Amino acid sequence: MQQIFVKAFAKINLVLDVLKKREDGYHEVEMIMQAISLHDEVIIKPGKGIKVVTNHPLVPNGEKNLAYKAAQLLVNKYSVIPGVEIYIDKKIPIAAGLAGGSSNAAAVILGLNELFTLNMDMEEMLTISGQLGSDVPFCISGPTVLAWGRGELIKEISECPLLWVVLVKPEFGVQTADVYRNLNLKEIVKHPHISEYIKALNIKDVNYVINNLNNILEQSTFKLYPEVKKLKESLQLLGANHVLMSGSGPTVFALFKSREEALNFTRQAKKYYNQVYIAHTLSKQEINERVKLL
Ligand code: ATP
């Protein structure tokens, strides 16, 4: 029996701006998202009904799993799919600001498209993914994307030059909704210059890219969880010069130009923290090769 293997990549935000709170309660954001090599492994086979199994005790297995919801949308839409069995080997920490759940949902859409030859084009997959959550369209696309609206409107931009990423996840998770609720936009002193950042990516100005990381949500998360602010400061004291919280946190990452520097820093960080991951920014080719028929 044929099955599909999909690498479901994590993301980091290189810049994340919040422009205003909308009348529908959501916040209007503008951000540059970057796929990184840290990934969950998703295996999908034809089955009866929809079954999702993961190896992580805190990730729901049934209808609450975003991967399940993605499968349900496609099973309802395409009668050629009898049902599916999905196995997710979680390696991306959960509730971490790394879009792990969204990435799993995107992997299911990409995988089912291939396994059942659904012939969905990018536009159709983006429309379906938009029904599942703000970060899912990015996870279908990538590797480097400008996102706006709630985050669901996306445009691919020039891919980020290869950078090494060391991620440190505190021992607790953060609920994104709490972080937005606690955000005070009047207190923001420095909004990112997103158009300048995109220009820097166009001309591969690595120094601009690493020197202008900015995440407006740090203000809110740091107030709710002072440990995250402390973590950022500790990583700077350990020698990382380009450090930022990803998404709504609590994961903090440090960027390095060389693998060696990143490996050295990982060794240092592991002396103080349990959850330390090393990854690199992804190229378009790596994104294109993430789905494999087994
Ligand atoms: P984002 O960066 O998009 O805000 P996140 O990385 O902070 O996401 P997730 O890891 O996606 O957060 O998990 C958020 C919640 O979603 C978890 O608490 C978990 O219960 C639920 N969830 C549902 N499906 C999944 C999945 N496939 N993987 C991980 N979490 C999932």
Short mmCIF file of C-alpha atoms and ligand atoms in Angstrom, two decimals:
data_model
loop_
_atom_site.label_atom_id
_atom_site.label_comp_id
_atom_site.label_asym_id
_atom_site.label_seq_id
_atom_site.Cartn_x
_atom_site.Cartn_y
_atom_site.Cartn_z
CA MET A 1 0.00 0.00 0.00
CA GLN A 2 1.30 3.41 -0.90
CA GLN A 3 1.97 5.98 1.78
CA ILE A 4 3.24 9.52 1.91
CA PHE A 5 5.99 10.98 4.04
CA VAL A 6 5.98 14.75 4.63
CA LYS A 7 8.45 16.92 6.52
CA ALA A 8 6.35 19.48 8.42
CA PHE A 9 8.76 22.35 9.01
CA ALA A 10 8.71 24.82 11.91
CA LYS A 11 8.86 28.57 11.34
CA ILE A 12 10.39 31.58 12.99
CA ASN A 13 9.36 35.21 12.58
CA LEU A 14 12.20 37.48 11.49
CA VAL A 15 9.96 40.51 11.98
CA LEU A 16 6.47 40.68 13.43
CA ASP A 17 4.51 43.92 13.57
CA VAL A 18 1.01 44.49 14.92
CA LEU A 19 -0.74 47.42 13.28
CA LYS A 20 -4.10 47.62 15.04
CA LYS A 21 -6.91 45.70 16.68
CA ARG A 22 -9.70 45.07 14.16
CA GLU A 23 -13.43 45.31 14.72
CA ASP A 24 -13.73 41.51 14.43
CA GLY A 25 -11.43 41.18 17.47
CA TYR A 26 -8.39 39.95 15.54
CA HIS A 27 -5.20 41.97 15.28
CA GLU A 28 -3.90 43.23 11.95
CA VAL A 29 -0.34 41.94 11.63
CA GLU A 30 2.48 42.29 9.17
CA MET A 31 5.32 39.80 9.44
CA ILE A 32 8.10 38.00 7.68
CA MET A 33 8.03 34.30 8.34
CA GLN A 34 10.85 31.90 7.64
CA ALA A 35 10.72 28.10 7.45
CA ILE A 36 13.51 26.29 9.29
CA SER A 37 14.84 22.74 9.12
CA LEU A 38 13.41 21.63 12.51
CA HIS A 39 10.47 19.44 11.51
CA ASP A 40 7.86 16.88 12.51
CA GLU A 41 7.59 13.74 10.39
CA VAL A 42 4.12 13.06 9.07
CA ILE A 43 3.17 9.71 7.50
CA ILE A 44 -0.19 9.38 5.76
CA LYS A 45 -1.85 6.21 4.41
CA PRO A 46 -5.30 5.49 3.02
CA GLY A 47 -7.63 4.13 5.73
CA LYS A 48 -11.19 4.06 7.04
CA GLY A 49 -12.50 7.28 8.61
CA ILE A 50 -9.87 9.65 9.94
CA LYS A 51 -7.31 8.52 12.47
CA VAL A 52 -4.52 10.67 13.91
CA VAL A 53 -1.83 9.29 16.17
CA THR A 54 1.10 11.25 17.60
CA ASN A 55 3.97 10.34 19.89
CA HIS A 56 3.41 13.42 22.10
CA PRO A 57 1.22 13.06 25.21
CA LEU A 58 0.04 16.69 25.13
CA VAL A 59 -1.04 16.76 21.49
CA PRO A 60 -4.70 15.78 20.99
CA ASN A 61 -5.28 12.72 18.79
CA GLY A 62 -8.83 13.26 17.55
CA GLU A 63 -10.89 16.13 16.12
CA LYS A 64 -8.97 18.71 18.14
CA ASN A 65 -5.79 17.98 16.21
CA LEU A 66 -5.30 20.51 13.38
CA ALA A 67 -4.03 17.69 11.15
CA TYR A 68 -7.35 15.89 11.72
CA LYS A 69 -9.28 19.03 10.76
CA ALA A 70 -7.24 19.38 7.58
CA ALA A 71 -7.97 15.75 6.66
CA GLN A 72 -11.66 16.23 7.41
CA LEU A 73 -11.94 19.20 5.03
CA LEU A 74 -10.39 17.19 2.20
CA VAL A 75 -12.29 13.95 2.89
CA ASN A 76 -15.53 15.96 2.74
CA LYS A 77 -14.50 17.68 -0.47
CA TYR A 78 -12.98 14.77 -2.44
CA SER A 79 -14.92 11.48 -2.58
CA VAL A 80 -11.85 9.74 -3.98
CA ILE A 81 -10.37 9.77 -0.44
CA PRO A 82 -11.81 6.75 1.44
CA GLY A 83 -10.31 7.86 4.76
CA VAL A 84 -6.83 8.37 6.16
CA GLU A 85 -4.46 7.25 8.85
CA ILE A 86 -2.02 9.93 9.93
CA TYR A 87 0.99 9.35 12.14
CA ILE A 88 2.86 12.41 13.46
CA ASP A 89 6.30 12.11 14.98
CA LYS A 90 6.44 15.41 16.93
CA LYS A 91 9.85 17.02 17.12
CA ILE A 92 8.71 20.66 17.08
CA PRO A 93 7.92 21.69 20.67
CA ILE A 94 4.24 22.52 21.17
CA ALA A 95 2.70 25.89 22.09
CA ALA A 96 6.13 27.28 21.33
CA GLY A 97 5.54 30.02 18.73
CA LEU A 98 6.93 27.73 16.01
CA ALA A 99 3.65 26.89 14.22
CA GLY A 100 3.92 23.16 14.90
CA GLY A 101 0.19 22.44 14.65
CA SER A 102 -0.25 24.62 11.57
CA SER A 103 2.67 22.91 9.91
CA ASN A 104 1.12 19.47 10.55
CA ALA A 105 -2.16 20.64 8.98
CA ALA A 106 -0.29 21.93 5.92
CA ALA A 107 1.59 18.62 5.67
CA VAL A 108 -1.73 16.76 5.53
CA ILE A 109 -3.02 18.97 2.71
CA LEU A 110 0.22 18.58 0.73
CA GLY A 111 0.38 14.86 1.43
CA LEU A 112 -3.23 14.05 0.52
CA ASN A 113 -2.89 16.08 -2.68
CA GLU A 114 -0.03 13.79 -3.72
CA LEU A 115 -1.34 10.47 -2.34
CA PHE A 116 -4.76 10.74 -4.02
CA THR A 117 -3.62 12.80 -7.05
CA LEU A 118 -6.13 15.53 -6.20
CA ASN A 119 -4.36 17.98 -8.54
CA MET A 120 -5.03 20.95 -6.28
CA ASP A 121 -2.97 23.95 -7.36
CA MET A 122 -1.25 26.28 -4.90
CA GLU A 123 -4.20 28.70 -4.87
CA GLU A 124 -6.68 25.98 -3.93
CA MET A 125 -4.42 24.63 -1.19
CA LEU A 126 -3.99 28.16 0.18
CA THR A 127 -7.75 28.70 0.25
CA ILE A 128 -8.36 25.45 2.14
CA SER A 129 -5.51 26.10 4.55
CA GLY A 130 -6.87 29.57 5.33
CA GLN A 131 -9.94 27.88 6.88
CA LEU A 132 -7.73 26.06 9.37
CA GLY A 133 -5.70 28.87 10.94
CA SER A 134 -3.72 32.02 10.22
CA ASP A 135 -0.32 30.31 9.98
CA VAL A 136 -1.38 27.37 7.79
CA PRO A 137 -1.16 29.18 4.41
CA PHE A 138 2.46 30.11 5.20
CA CYS A 139 3.19 26.47 6.03
CA ILE A 140 1.85 25.41 2.61
CA SER A 141 4.07 27.96 0.95
CA GLY A 142 7.48 29.27 2.08
CA PRO A 143 10.36 29.31 2.67
CA THR A 144 10.31 33.11 3.15
CA VAL A 145 6.97 34.89 3.19
CA LEU A 146 5.44 38.27 3.90
CA ALA A 147 2.15 37.70 5.75
CA TRP A 148 -0.51 40.23 6.63
CA GLY A 149 -4.19 40.47 7.64
CA ARG A 150 -4.51 37.93 10.48
CA GLY A 151 -1.42 36.33 8.96
CA GLU A 152 -3.40 34.33 6.41
CA LEU A 153 -2.67 36.63 3.45
CA ILE A 154 0.73 35.79 2.09
CA LYS A 155 3.24 36.61 -0.58
CA GLU A 156 6.48 34.77 -1.20
CA ILE A 157 9.49 37.08 -1.04
CA SER A 158 13.19 36.57 -1.80
CA GLU A 159 14.48 33.66 0.19
CA CYS A 160 16.55 34.37 3.28
CA PRO A 161 20.27 33.61 2.92
CA LEU A 162 21.38 30.49 4.79
CA LEU A 163 21.52 31.23 8.51
CA TRP A 164 21.93 28.89 11.46
CA VAL A 165 19.28 29.03 14.15
CA VAL A 166 19.64 27.94 17.77
CA LEU A 167 16.25 27.73 19.49
CA VAL A 168 15.68 27.57 23.23
CA LYS A 169 12.23 26.63 24.50
CA PRO A 170 11.37 27.34 28.15
CA GLU A 171 9.63 24.57 30.11
CA PHE A 172 6.17 26.08 29.62
CA GLY A 173 3.93 26.92 26.66
CA VAL A 174 2.17 30.16 25.74
CA GLN A 175 -1.36 30.63 24.42
CA THR A 176 -1.25 33.06 21.48
CA ALA A 177 -4.66 34.56 22.39
CA ASP A 178 -3.39 35.61 25.85
CA VAL A 179 -0.44 37.40 24.30
CA TYR A 180 -2.62 39.44 21.91
CA ARG A 181 -5.09 40.24 24.68
CA ASN A 182 -2.30 41.64 26.84
CA LEU A 183 -0.70 43.70 24.05
CA ASN A 184 -0.70 47.48 24.50
CA LEU A 185 -0.08 49.02 21.09
CA LYS A 186 0.30 52.52 22.53
CA GLU A 187 3.48 51.40 24.30
CA ILE A 188 5.24 50.24 21.13
CA VAL A 189 8.15 52.58 20.48
CA LYS A 190 9.83 50.96 17.48
CA HIS A 191 7.84 49.32 14.71
CA PRO A 192 9.88 47.33 12.17
CA HIS A 193 10.58 48.72 8.66
CA ILE A 194 9.20 45.77 6.76
CA SER A 195 9.74 47.19 3.25
CA GLU A 196 13.41 47.87 4.07
CA TYR A 197 13.71 44.33 5.38
CA ILE A 198 12.30 42.91 2.15
CA LYS A 199 14.76 45.03 0.15
CA ALA A 200 17.60 43.62 2.27
CA LEU A 201 16.42 40.07 1.51
CA ASN A 202 16.31 40.97 -2.21
CA ILE A 203 19.94 41.99 -2.22
CA LYS A 204 20.99 39.24 0.25
CA ASP A 205 22.18 41.81 2.81
CA VAL A 206 22.73 39.29 5.62
CA ASN A 207 23.94 41.92 8.05
CA TYR A 208 20.72 43.92 7.71
CA VAL A 209 18.69 40.72 8.12
CA ILE A 210 20.36 39.71 11.39
CA ASN A 211 20.66 43.23 12.81
CA ASN A 212 17.01 44.20 12.34
CA LEU A 213 15.10 41.33 13.93
CA ASN A 214 12.03 42.77 15.66
CA ASN A 215 8.97 41.18 17.23
CA ILE A 216 6.36 43.55 18.65
CA LEU A 217 4.79 40.70 20.66
CA GLU A 218 7.86 40.50 22.90
CA GLN A 219 6.43 43.47 24.81
CA SER A 220 3.33 41.52 25.78
CA THR A 221 4.89 38.08 26.34
CA PHE A 222 7.71 39.56 28.44
CA LYS A 223 5.13 41.18 30.73
CA LEU A 224 3.13 37.97 31.06
CA TYR A 225 6.19 35.75 31.40
CA PRO A 226 9.26 37.66 32.68
CA GLU A 227 11.20 34.36 32.35
CA VAL A 228 11.11 34.80 28.56
CA LYS A 229 12.73 38.25 28.80
CA LYS A 230 15.33 36.75 31.14
CA LEU A 231 15.94 33.93 28.66
CA LYS A 232 16.58 36.44 25.85
CA GLU A 233 18.99 38.40 28.04
CA SER A 234 20.77 35.21 29.14
CA LEU A 235 21.32 34.12 25.55
CA GLN A 236 22.79 37.55 24.81
CA LEU A 237 25.09 37.22 27.82
CA LEU A 238 26.14 33.79 26.54
CA GLY A 239 27.42 35.53 23.42
CA ALA A 240 24.54 35.57 20.90
CA ASN A 241 24.19 38.98 19.21
CA HIS A 242 21.04 38.39 17.15
CA VAL A 243 18.31 37.06 19.41
CA LEU A 244 14.51 37.25 19.12
CA MET A 245 11.37 35.62 20.47
CA SER A 246 9.48 33.67 17.78
CA GLY A 247 5.77 34.41 17.21
CA SER A 248 3.95 34.81 20.52
CA GLY A 249 6.72 32.86 22.25
CA PRO A 250 7.98 31.48 24.46
CA THR A 251 10.75 30.08 22.20
CA VAL A 252 13.69 32.43 21.76
CA PHE A 253 16.12 31.94 18.89
CA ALA A 254 19.62 33.16 18.06
CA LEU A 255 20.91 33.54 14.50
CA PHE A 256 24.44 32.77 13.35
CA LYS A 257 26.17 33.05 9.99
CA SER A 258 28.15 29.84 10.43
CA ARG A 259 27.30 26.30 11.50
CA GLU A 260 30.36 26.19 13.71
CA GLU A 261 29.32 29.27 15.70
CA ALA A 262 25.82 27.79 16.08
CA LEU A 263 27.20 24.44 17.25
CA ASN A 264 29.42 26.15 19.82
CA PHE A 265 26.51 28.21 21.06
CA THR A 266 24.29 25.11 21.25
CA ARG A 267 26.88 23.43 23.48
CA GLN A 268 26.91 26.48 25.76
CA ALA A 269 23.12 26.78 25.89
CA LYS A 270 22.69 23.06 26.69
CA LYS A 271 24.59 23.61 29.94
CA TYR A 272 21.72 25.80 31.17
CA TYR A 273 18.59 24.74 29.26
CA ASN A 274 16.92 21.38 28.55
CA GLN A 275 15.19 22.19 25.28
CA VAL A 276 17.78 23.48 22.83
CA TYR A 277 17.46 22.84 19.09
CA ILE A 278 19.76 23.64 16.20
CA ALA A 279 18.34 24.26 12.72
CA HIS A 280 18.96 26.34 9.61
CA THR A 281 16.85 28.51 7.35
CA LEU A 282 15.41 26.60 4.40
CA SER A 283 15.74 27.17 0.66
CA LYS A 284 12.94 26.86 -1.90
CA GLN A 285 14.46 23.58 -3.07
CA GLU A 286 14.22 22.05 0.42
CA ILE A 287 10.59 23.16 0.60
CA ASN A 288 9.89 21.60 -2.80
CA GLU A 289 11.39 18.27 -1.71
CA ARG A 290 9.41 17.89 1.55
CA VAL A 291 6.78 15.42 0.20
CA LYS A 292 7.85 11.85 -0.69
CA LEU A 293 5.83 8.89 -1.88
CA LEU A 294 7.07 5.80 0.00
P1 ATP B 1 1.67 29.30 16.48
O1 ATP B 1 3.13 29.62 16.34
O2 ATP B 1 0.98 29.03 15.16
O3 ATP B 1 0.92 30.21 17.42
P2 ATP B 1 2.37 27.31 18.36
O4 ATP B 1 3.69 26.75 17.89
O5 ATP B 1 2.47 28.35 19.43
O6 ATP B 1 1.60 27.86 17.14
P3 ATP B 1 1.21 24.69 18.40
O7 ATP B 1 2.40 23.85 18.68
O8 ATP B 1 0.69 24.68 17.04
O9 ATP B 1 1.46 26.18 18.90
O10 ATP B 1 0.10 24.22 19.45
C1 ATP B 1 -0.90 25.02 19.95
C2 ATP B 1 -2.00 24.11 20.54
O11 ATP B 1 -2.63 23.44 19.45
C3 ATP B 1 -1.43 23.02 21.43
O12 ATP B 1 -1.64 23.37 22.75
C4 ATP B 1 -2.16 21.74 21.03
O13 ATP B 1 -3.03 21.30 22.04
C5 ATP B 1 -2.99 22.11 19.82
N1 ATP B 1 -2.73 21.24 18.63
C6 ATP B 1 -3.67 20.79 17.78
N2 ATP B 1 -3.11 20.05 16.80
C7 ATP B 1 -1.80 20.02 17.02
C8 ATP B 1 -0.70 19.42 16.35
N3 ATP B 1 -0.85 18.67 15.25
N4 ATP B 1 0.54 19.65 16.85
C9 ATP B 1 0.71 20.42 17.96
N5 ATP B 1 -0.30 20.98 18.64
C10 ATP B 1 -1.53 20.81 18.19
#
